[in-house]
Amino acid sequence: MAKHGFDVDLSQLFYEGERNPVVEYLTGHGWQVSARPRPEVWARYGKELPDTDELAPLRNSLAVIATRK
């Protein structure tokens, strides 16, 4: 990826320790938050989330949009 100009240190994107549910956390810190299951988001665009092993983790994930109030 670096040869294409992607110089993000991915190890800095993860942390150990307790996690918080994103919707509740952001709402509690003054954000306006909406969340939808990924299959619902795909359906709104007239698509169906493919039923493949690679995309299986997305089936139970949320698409989150947060706007600072």
Coordinates of N, CA and C in Angstrom, one line a residue:
M1 N 0.8 -1.2 0.0 CA 0.0 0.0 0.0 C 0.9 1.3 0.0
A2 N 2.0 1.2 0.6 CA 2.9 2.4 0.7 C 3.3 2.8 -0.7
K3 N 3.5 1.9 -1.6 CA 3.9 2.3 -3.0 C 2.8 3.1 -3.7
H4 N 1.6 3.1 -3.1 CA 0.5 3.8 -3.7 C 0.2 5.1 -2.9
G5 N 1.1 5.4 -2.0 CA 0.9 6.7 -1.2 C 0.2 6.5 0.1
F6 N -0.2 5.3 0.4 CA -0.9 5.0 1.7 C 0.1 4.9 2.8
D7 N 0.3 5.9 3.6 CA 1.3 5.8 4.6 C 0.7 5.9 6.1
V8 N -0.5 5.3 6.3 CA -1.1 5.3 7.6 C -0.5 4.1 8.4
D9 N -0.1 4.4 9.6 CA 0.4 3.3 10.5 C -0.9 2.6 11.1
L10 N -1.3 1.5 10.5 CA -2.5 0.8 11.0 C -2.5 0.4 12.4
S11 N -1.3 0.2 13.0 CA -1.2 -0.2 14.4 C -1.7 0.9 15.3
Q12 N -1.7 2.2 14.8 CA -2.2 3.3 15.6 C -3.7 3.4 15.6
L13 N -4.4 2.6 14.8 CA -5.9 2.6 14.7 C -6.5 1.7 15.7
F14 N -5.8 0.9 16.4 CA -6.3 -0.1 17.3 C -5.8 0.2 18.7
Y15 N -6.5 -0.2 19.7 CA -6.1 0.0 21.1 C -6.6 -1.2 21.9
E16 N -5.9 -1.4 23.0 CA -6.3 -2.5 23.9 C -7.2 -1.8 25.0
G17 N -8.0 -2.5 25.6 CA -8.8 -2.0 26.7 C -10.3 -2.0 26.4
E18 N -11.0 -1.5 27.4 CA -12.5 -1.6 27.4 C -13.0 -0.7 26.2
R19 N -14.0 -1.2 25.6 CA -14.7 -0.5 24.5 C -16.0 0.0 24.9
N20 N -16.5 1.0 24.2 CA -17.9 1.6 24.5 C -18.7 1.4 23.2
P21 N -20.0 1.1 23.3 CA -20.9 1.1 22.2 C -20.8 2.5 21.5
V22 N -20.5 2.6 20.2 CA -20.3 3.8 19.5 C -21.5 4.8 19.6
V23 N -22.7 4.3 19.3 CA -23.8 5.2 19.3 C -24.1 5.8 20.7
E24 N -24.0 5.0 21.7 CA -24.2 5.6 23.1 C -23.1 6.5 23.4
Y25 N -21.9 6.1 23.1 CA -20.7 7.0 23.5 C -20.8 8.3 22.8
L26 N -21.0 8.3 21.5 CA -21.0 9.6 20.8 C -22.2 10.5 21.2
T27 N -23.4 9.8 21.4 CA -24.6 10.6 21.8 C -24.3 11.2 23.2
G28 N -23.6 10.5 24.1 CA -23.3 11.0 25.4 C -22.3 12.1 25.4
H29 N -21.6 12.3 24.2 CA -20.6 13.3 24.1 C -21.0 14.4 23.1
G30 N -22.4 14.6 23.0 CA -22.9 15.7 22.2 C -23.0 15.5 20.8
W31 N -23.0 14.3 20.3 CA -23.1 14.1 18.8 C -24.6 13.7 18.5
Q32 N -25.1 14.0 17.3 CA -26.3 13.5 16.8 C -26.0 12.3 16.0
V33 N -26.5 11.2 16.4 CA -26.1 9.9 15.8 C -27.2 9.1 15.2
S34 N -27.0 8.5 14.0 CA -27.9 7.5 13.5 C -27.1 6.3 13.1
A35 N -27.8 5.2 13.2 CA -27.1 3.9 12.9 C -28.1 3.0 12.2
R36 N -27.7 2.3 11.2 CA -28.5 1.3 10.5 C -27.7 0.1 10.2
P37 N -28.4 -1.1 10.2 CA -27.7 -2.3 9.9 C -27.2 -2.2 8.4
R38 N -26.0 -2.8 8.1 CA -25.5 -2.7 6.8 C -26.4 -3.2 5.7
P39 N -27.1 -4.4 5.9 CA -28.0 -4.8 4.8 C -29.1 -3.8 4.5
E40 N -29.6 -3.1 5.5 CA -30.6 -2.0 5.3 C -30.0 -0.9 4.5
V41 N -28.8 -0.5 4.7 CA -28.1 0.6 4.0 C -28.0 0.1 2.5
W42 N -27.5 -1.1 2.3 CA -27.4 -1.6 0.9 C -28.8 -1.6 0.2
A43 N -29.8 -2.0 0.9 CA -31.2 -2.0 0.4 C -31.7 -0.6 0.0
R44 N -31.3 0.4 0.7 CA -31.7 1.7 0.4 C -31.1 2.2 -0.9
Y45 N -30.0 1.6 -1.3 CA -29.4 1.9 -2.6 C -29.8 0.9 -3.7
G46 N -30.8 0.1 -3.4 CA -31.3 -0.9 -4.3 C -30.4 -2.1 -4.5
K47 N -29.5 -2.3 -3.6 CA -28.6 -3.4 -3.7 C -28.9 -4.4 -2.6
E48 N -28.3 -5.6 -2.8 CA -28.4 -6.7 -1.7 C -27.0 -7.0 -1.3
L49 N -26.8 -7.0 0.0 CA -25.4 -7.3 0.5 C -25.1 -8.8 0.2
P50 N -24.1 -9.0 -0.6 CA -23.8 -10.4 -1.0 C -23.6 -11.3 0.1
D51 N -24.1 -12.5 0.0 CA -24.0 -13.6 1.1 C -22.7 -14.4 0.8
T52 N -21.6 -13.8 1.2 CA -20.3 -14.4 1.0 C -19.6 -14.5 2.4
D53 N -18.6 -15.4 2.5 CA -17.9 -15.5 3.7 C -17.1 -14.3 4.0
E54 N -16.6 -13.6 3.0 CA -15.8 -12.4 3.2 C -16.6 -11.2 3.7
L55 N -17.9 -11.2 3.3 CA -18.8 -10.1 3.8 C -19.7 -10.4 5.0
A56 N -19.6 -11.7 5.4 CA -20.4 -12.1 6.6 C -20.3 -11.2 7.8
P57 N -19.1 -10.7 8.2 CA -19.0 -9.9 9.3 C -19.8 -8.6 9.2
L58 N -20.0 -8.1 8.0 CA -20.8 -6.9 7.8 C -22.3 -7.0 8.0
R59 N -22.8 -8.2 8.0 CA -24.2 -8.5 8.2 C -24.6 -8.0 9.5
N60 N -23.8 -8.1 10.5 CA -24.2 -7.7 11.9 C -23.5 -6.4 12.3
S61 N -23.0 -5.7 11.4 CA -22.4 -4.4 11.7 C -23.3 -3.3 11.4
L62 N -23.0 -2.1 11.9 CA -23.8 -0.9 11.7 C -23.1 0.1 10.9
A63 N -23.8 0.8 10.1 CA -23.3 2.0 9.4 C -23.7 3.2 10.3
V64 N -22.7 4.0 10.8 CA -23.0 5.0 11.7 C -22.7 6.4 11.1
I65 N -23.6 7.3 11.3 CA -23.4 8.7 10.8 C -23.5 9.5 12.1
A66 N -22.5 10.4 12.3 CA -22.5 11.2 13.5 C -22.2 12.6 13.1
T67 N -23.0 13.6 13.6 CA -22.8 15.0 13.4 C -22.7 15.7 14.7
R68 N -21.6 16.5 14.9 CA -21.4 17.2 16.1 C -22.5 18.3 16.2
K69 N -23.2 18.3 17.4 CA -24.3 19.3 17.6 C -23.7 20.7 17.8

